Tab-separated table of C-alpha atoms and ligand atoms in Angstrom:
chain	number	residue	atom	x	y	z
U	150	UNK	CA	25.068	21.938	134.274
U	151	UNK	CA	25.520	23.741	130.971
U	152	UNK	CA	22.484	24.960	129.083
U	153	UNK	CA	24.319	26.581	126.225
U	154	UNK	CA	27.819	26.242	124.850
U	155	UNK	CA	29.019	28.866	122.419
U	156	UNK	CA	32.071	27.259	120.933
U	157	UNK	CA	34.565	29.327	118.941
U	158	UNK	CA	31.893	31.049	116.874
U	159	UNK	CA	32.879	33.401	114.067
U	160	UNK	CA	30.559	35.176	111.655
U	161	UNK	CA	31.732	36.911	108.532
U	162	UNK	CA	29.087	38.713	106.465
U	163	UNK	CA	29.521	38.928	102.704
U	164	UNK	CA	32.994	37.432	103.013
U	165	UNK	CA	34.309	40.699	104.431
U	166	UNK	CA	32.614	42.013	107.592
U	167	UNK	CA	33.816	40.078	110.631
U	168	UNK	CA	30.846	40.495	112.963
U	169	UNK	CA	32.107	37.872	115.434
U	170	UNK	CA	35.575	36.499	115.909
U	171	UNK	CA	36.087	33.246	117.842
U	172	UNK	CA	33.494	33.835	120.529
U	173	UNK	CA	33.206	31.178	123.227
U	174	UNK	CA	31.026	31.123	126.320
U	175	UNK	CA	29.604	28.411	128.509
U	176	UNK	CA	26.259	29.254	130.086
U	177	UNK	CA	25.022	27.151	132.981
U	178	UNK	CA	21.317	26.478	133.456
U	179	UNK	CA	19.370	29.173	135.299
U	180	UNK	CA	21.846	32.014	134.799
U	181	UNK	CA	20.907	35.536	133.776
U	182	UNK	CA	23.601	36.592	131.337
U	183	UNK	CA	23.873	40.071	129.862
U	184	UNK	CA	25.755	40.835	126.665
U	185	UNK	CA	27.013	44.397	126.911
U	186	UNK	CA	28.919	46.335	124.304
U	187	UNK	CA	28.842	49.158	121.782
U	188	UNK	CA	26.725	49.156	118.664
U	189	UNK	CA	28.230	46.870	116.033
U	190	UNK	CA	30.022	44.480	118.416
U	191	UNK	CA	27.908	41.545	117.251
U	192	UNK	CA	25.286	41.248	119.989
U	193	UNK	CA	22.394	40.743	117.583
U	194	UNK	CA	24.466	38.432	115.444
U	195	UNK	CA	25.283	36.098	118.319
U	196	UNK	CA	21.601	36.041	119.315
U	197	UNK	CA	20.512	35.175	115.791
U	198	UNK	CA	22.981	32.329	115.756
U	199	UNK	CA	21.807	31.050	119.151
U	200	UNK	CA	18.212	31.305	117.959
U	201	UNK	CA	19.002	29.314	114.826
U	202	UNK	CA	18.033	32.222	112.560
U	203	UNK	CA	21.538	32.528	111.174
U	204	UNK	CA	24.432	30.085	110.764
U	205	UNK	CA	27.917	30.779	112.082
U	206	UNK	CA	30.687	30.944	109.470
U	207	UNK	CA	32.662	28.655	111.760
U	208	UNK	CA	32.268	27.229	115.250
U	209	UNK	CA	29.004	26.078	116.780
U	210	UNK	CA	26.389	26.659	119.420
U	211	UNK	CA	25.164	23.690	121.410
U	212	UNK	CA	22.031	23.801	123.459
U	213	UNK	CA	21.506	21.182	126.075
U	214	UNK	CA	17.954	20.467	127.083
U	215	UNK	CA	17.550	20.348	130.860
U	216	UNK	CA	15.166	17.411	130.575
U	217	UNK	CA	17.203	15.123	128.411
U	218	UNK	CA	20.877	15.010	129.028
U	219	UNK	CA	23.357	16.102	126.366
U	220	UNK	CA	20.805	16.307	123.594
U	221	UNK	CA	20.219	19.336	121.475
U	222	UNK	CA	17.472	21.556	122.742
U	223	UNK	CA	14.291	21.964	120.780
U	224	UNK	CA	13.982	25.473	119.299
U	225	UNK	CA	10.467	25.467	120.711
U	226	UNK	CA	12.084	25.765	124.110
U	227	UNK	CA	13.477	29.202	123.265
U	228	UNK	CA	11.464	32.393	123.829
U	229	UNK	CA	12.183	35.793	122.269
U	230	UNK	CA	11.602	39.386	123.259
U	231	UNK	CA	12.705	42.257	121.020
U	232	UNK	CA	13.057	45.997	121.528
U	233	UNK	CA	9.705	46.658	119.915
U	234	UNK	CA	6.732	44.755	121.222
U	235	UNK	CA	5.624	43.692	117.690
U	236	UNK	CA	2.023	43.018	118.682
U	237	UNK	CA	-0.733	42.487	116.131
U	238	UNK	CA	-2.830	45.669	116.417
U	239	UNK	CA	-6.145	44.060	115.469
U	240	UNK	CA	-5.891	41.265	118.017
U	241	UNK	CA	-6.769	41.542	121.705
U	242	UNK	CA	-4.071	41.308	124.348
U	243	UNK	CA	-5.152	37.762	125.168
U	244	UNK	CA	-5.086	36.698	121.504
U	245	UNK	CA	-1.669	38.299	120.997
U	246	UNK	CA	-0.253	36.462	123.989
U	247	UNK	CA	-1.824	33.168	122.913
U	248	UNK	CA	-0.610	33.408	119.319
U	249	UNK	CA	2.406	31.060	119.680
U	250	UNK	CA	0.056	28.337	120.943
U	251	UNK	CA	-2.475	29.085	118.222
U	252	UNK	CA	0.249	28.510	115.625
U	253	UNK	CA	0.958	25.157	117.255
U	254	UNK	CA	-2.704	24.188	116.989
U	255	UNK	CA	-3.506	24.297	120.703
U	256	UNK	CA	-7.251	24.577	121.377
U	257	UNK	CA	-8.721	27.988	122.122
U	258	UNK	CA	-9.807	27.010	125.601
U	259	UNK	CA	-6.386	25.733	126.542
U	260	UNK	CA	-4.411	28.609	125.021
U	261	UNK	CA	-6.639	31.217	126.627
U	262	UNK	CA	-6.278	29.537	130.006
U	263	UNK	CA	-2.513	29.600	129.664
U	264	UNK	CA	-2.695	33.149	128.233
U	265	UNK	CA	-4.470	34.381	131.349
U	266	UNK	CA	-1.818	32.754	133.501
U	267	UNK	CA	1.079	34.510	131.776
U	268	UNK	CA	-0.772	37.844	131.710
U	269	UNK	CA	-1.124	37.539	135.453
U	270	UNK	CA	2.610	36.812	135.724
U	271	UNK	CA	3.411	40.142	134.060
U	272	UNK	CA	0.832	42.096	136.085
U	273	UNK	CA	-1.765	42.512	133.331
U	274	UNK	CA	-4.725	40.669	134.808
U	275	UNK	CA	-7.890	42.410	133.628
U	276	UNK	CA	-6.434	43.595	130.308
U	277	UNK	CA	-7.276	40.462	128.306
U	278	UNK	CA	-9.771	42.181	126.001
U	279	UNK	CA	-7.832	45.418	125.469
U	280	UNK	CA	-6.235	46.203	122.117
U	281	UNK	CA	-2.488	46.931	122.027
U	282	UNK	CA	-2.963	50.618	121.110
U	283	UNK	CA	-4.935	51.162	124.312
U	284	UNK	CA	-1.856	50.271	126.364
U	285	UNK	CA	1.245	52.283	127.275
U	286	UNK	CA	4.649	51.310	125.887
U	287	UNK	CA	5.576	49.587	129.136
U	288	UNK	CA	2.353	47.589	129.169
U	289	UNK	CA	2.867	46.564	125.540
U	290	UNK	CA	6.300	45.293	126.514
U	291	UNK	CA	4.671	43.293	129.333
U	292	UNK	CA	2.357	41.730	126.741
U	293	UNK	CA	5.369	40.888	124.614
U	294	UNK	CA	7.093	39.247	127.608
U	295	UNK	CA	3.930	37.291	128.415
U	296	UNK	CA	3.800	36.048	124.825
U	297	UNK	CA	7.430	34.876	125.064
U	298	UNK	CA	6.589	32.885	128.210
U	299	UNK	CA	3.471	31.131	126.999
U	300	UNK	CA	5.191	28.007	125.667
U	301	UNK	CA	7.255	27.688	128.865
U	302	UNK	CA	10.682	28.267	127.313
U	303	UNK	CA	13.795	26.993	129.054
U	304	UNK	CA	15.825	29.772	127.470
U	305	UNK	CA	14.683	33.355	126.969
U	306	UNK	CA	16.514	35.673	124.550
U	307	UNK	CA	15.888	39.376	125.101
U	308	UNK	CA	17.322	41.878	122.597
U	309	UNK	CA	17.310	45.340	124.232
U	310	UNK	CA	13.743	44.883	125.429
U	311	UNK	CA	13.634	48.016	127.572
U	312	UNK	CA	15.737	50.317	125.380
U	313	UNK	CA	12.767	52.354	124.189
U	314	UNK	CA	11.122	52.818	127.594
U	315	UNK	CA	11.393	55.687	130.063
U	316	UNK	CA	13.444	55.229	133.223
U	317	UNK	CA	10.556	54.623	135.671
U	318	UNK	CA	8.877	52.085	133.422
U	319	UNK	CA	12.177	50.359	132.843
U	320	UNK	CA	12.841	50.042	136.568
U	321	UNK	CA	9.414	48.538	137.202
U	322	UNK	CA	9.999	46.027	134.445
U	323	UNK	CA	13.396	45.116	135.897
U	324	UNK	CA	11.747	44.012	139.144
U	325	UNK	CA	9.003	42.246	137.228
U	326	UNK	CA	11.487	40.372	135.056
U	327	UNK	CA	13.577	39.269	138.047
U	328	UNK	CA	10.454	37.904	139.747
U	329	UNK	CA	9.607	35.925	136.622
U	330	UNK	CA	13.168	34.671	136.293
U	331	UNK	CA	13.198	33.483	139.921
U	332	UNK	CA	9.790	31.885	139.606
U	333	UNK	CA	10.442	30.001	136.377
U	334	UNK	CA	14.127	29.107	136.769
U	335	UNK	CA	14.656	29.987	133.087
U	336	UNK	CA	18.039	30.808	131.642
U	337	UNK	CA	17.915	34.391	130.374
U	338	UNK	CA	20.230	36.011	127.817
U	339	UNK	CA	19.842	39.765	127.710
U	340	UNK	CA	21.309	42.264	125.260
U	341	UNK	CA	21.818	45.813	126.434
U	342	UNK	CA	24.216	48.688	126.047
U	343	UNK	CA	23.230	49.944	129.475
U	344	UNK	CA	25.912	48.816	131.924
U	345	UNK	CA	23.794	49.694	134.987
U	346	UNK	CA	20.959	47.588	133.676
U	347	UNK	CA	23.270	44.632	133.167
U	348	UNK	CA	24.733	44.903	136.663
U	349	UNK	CA	21.295	45.166	138.212
U	350	UNK	CA	19.793	42.210	136.404
U	351	UNK	CA	22.479	39.659	135.723
U	352	UNK	CA	24.415	36.906	137.384
U	353	UNK	CA	27.017	37.184	134.634
U	354	UNK	CA	28.057	39.939	132.233
U	355	UNK	CA	29.729	39.194	128.920
U	356	UNK	CA	31.484	42.370	127.817
U	357	UNK	CA	31.924	42.667	124.059
U	358	UNK	CA	33.997	44.911	121.831
U	359	UNK	CA	33.681	45.721	118.134
U	360	UNK	CA	35.886	45.279	115.070
U	361	UNK	CA	36.029	42.396	115.236
U	362	UNK	CA	33.199	41.420	117.609
U	363	UNK	CA	34.602	39.556	120.580
U	364	UNK	CA	33.819	38.756	124.177
U	365	UNK	CA	36.651	40.529	125.976
U	366	UNK	CA	35.642	39.862	129.568
U	367	UNK	CA	33.134	37.865	131.607
U	368	UNK	CA	32.171	39.225	135.031
U	369	UNK	CA	30.358	37.278	137.710
U	370	UNK	CA	27.961	39.504	139.627
U	371	UNK	CA	27.917	38.473	143.282
U	372	UNK	CA	24.440	37.653	144.610
U	373	UNK	CA	22.754	40.543	146.411
U	374	UNK	CA	19.313	41.584	147.523
U	375	UNK	CA	17.899	43.685	144.707
U	376	UNK	CA	15.038	44.992	146.779
U	377	UNK	CA	17.345	47.034	149.023
Z	623	LIG	P1	25.133	44.859	117.525
Z	623	LIG	O1	23.878	44.103	117.725
Z	623	LIG	O2	26.110	44.686	118.653
Z	623	LIG	O3	24.915	46.296	117.216
Z	623	LIG	P2	25.318	43.405	115.022
Z	623	LIG	O4	25.382	41.965	115.341
Z	623	LIG	O5	24.026	43.958	114.557
Z	623	LIG	O6	25.889	44.235	116.268
Z	623	LIG	O7	26.404	43.747	113.912
Z	623	LIG	C1	27.770	43.358	113.995
Z	623	LIG	C2	28.473	43.796	112.729
Z	623	LIG	O8	28.003	43.052	111.618
Z	623	LIG	C3	28.242	45.246	112.375
Z	623	LIG	O9	29.418	45.733	111.769
Z	623	LIG	C4	27.086	45.184	111.374
Z	623	LIG	O10	27.085	46.287	110.537
Z	623	LIG	C5	27.387	43.892	110.659
Z	623	LIG	N1	26.172	43.219	110.129
Z	623	LIG	C6	25.106	42.819	110.869
Z	623	LIG	N2	24.190	42.216	110.091
Z	623	LIG	C7	24.682	42.228	108.836
Z	623	LIG	C8	24.217	41.756	107.585
Z	623	LIG	N3	23.050	41.131	107.459
Z	623	LIG	N4	25.002	41.947	106.513
Z	623	LIG	C9	26.176	42.546	106.612
Z	623	LIG	N5	26.679	43.018	107.766
Z	623	LIG	C10	25.954	42.864	108.867
Z	624	LIG	P1	19.901	38.889	108.475
Z	624	LIG	O1	18.626	38.151	108.640
Z	624	LIG	O2	20.398	38.944	107.053
Z	624	LIG	O3	20.992	38.483	109.424
Z	624	LIG	P2	18.864	41.134	109.990
Z	624	LIG	O4	17.705	40.403	110.509
Z	624	LIG	O5	19.964	41.565	110.914
Z	624	LIG	O6	19.570	40.421	108.740
Z	624	LIG	O7	18.306	42.398	109.335
Z	624	LIG	C1	18.925	43.608	109.520
Z	624	LIG	C2	19.072	44.330	108.240
Z	624	LIG	O8	20.189	45.188	108.367
Z	624	LIG	C3	19.356	43.407	107.085
Z	624	LIG	O9	18.693	43.882	105.959
Z	624	LIG	C4	20.855	43.506	106.925
Z	624	LIG	O10	21.243	43.225	105.614
Z	624	LIG	C5	21.093	44.932	107.302
Z	624	LIG	N1	22.437	45.237	107.766
Z	624	LIG	C6	22.870	45.468	109.028
Z	624	LIG	N2	24.132	45.781	109.063
Z	624	LIG	C7	24.546	45.756	107.770
Z	624	LIG	C8	25.780	46.010	107.115
Z	624	LIG	N3	26.871	46.384	107.783
Z	624	LIG	N4	25.817	45.871	105.795
Z	624	LIG	C9	24.753	45.505	105.130
Z	624	LIG	N5	23.570	45.285	105.658
Z	624	LIG	C10	23.465	45.408	106.984
């Protein structure tokens, strides 16, 4: 069953820069899809359009909620992770992670309970009271992932989340992310320009090229045991 249909989407900035040209892709529920391509091929642009932060010049993106059939998905069901962890430095790890629920008016008791759950999912049990600056870059990224999971998104958008991390930290986070993906059954869309990363993580790889931004190829990655 489809979760997301990208239908003939084009984006032209300022009437002159064609960031995306007639991009189409059908994404079934539960897939882990990487978007791979050089800088400027429109990866961020397609994500912004999927997220509803930017409108396509033509074409459309349809999200289908897994619960209701053929209805548009609630934007609340989308989680985001960016390259930089963007944590609030004056708030504790637990408060940072709980922030999306705080903004929705969820009670402190309930959001902290859920916050502890997602911190445990990313391997940060015991760090609830720490401040972001006391954590390493990899741990801050774990906090950022926990925050994206707190509202139980059906779709997770990740824009080069591990690009700024060293190789060892990145590998640990790859395993961690795959565990979370398997456990939650979420659909994950993942931007990277690291081909190895995309092959390791994904079920599907959308290869993009620039000028104009297009999807030139879609590869299915055969299932394999990633722990070998
Ligand atoms: P990527 O994420 O693959 O690096 P982007 O989606 O950021 O690609 O950019 C695609 C193209 O659109 C690039 O040529 C970029 O310079 C251009 N672009 C992106 N955002 C804007 C904007 N707000 N205004 C004008 N041009 C933009
Ligand atoms: P927007 O919300 O307008 O899509 P972003 O969130 O991508 O913009 O912000 C990135 C910044 O980079 C913006 O200020 C955007 O104008 C700028 N930008 C990126 N590529 C270009 C480009 N080729 N020409 C002009 N501005 C660009």
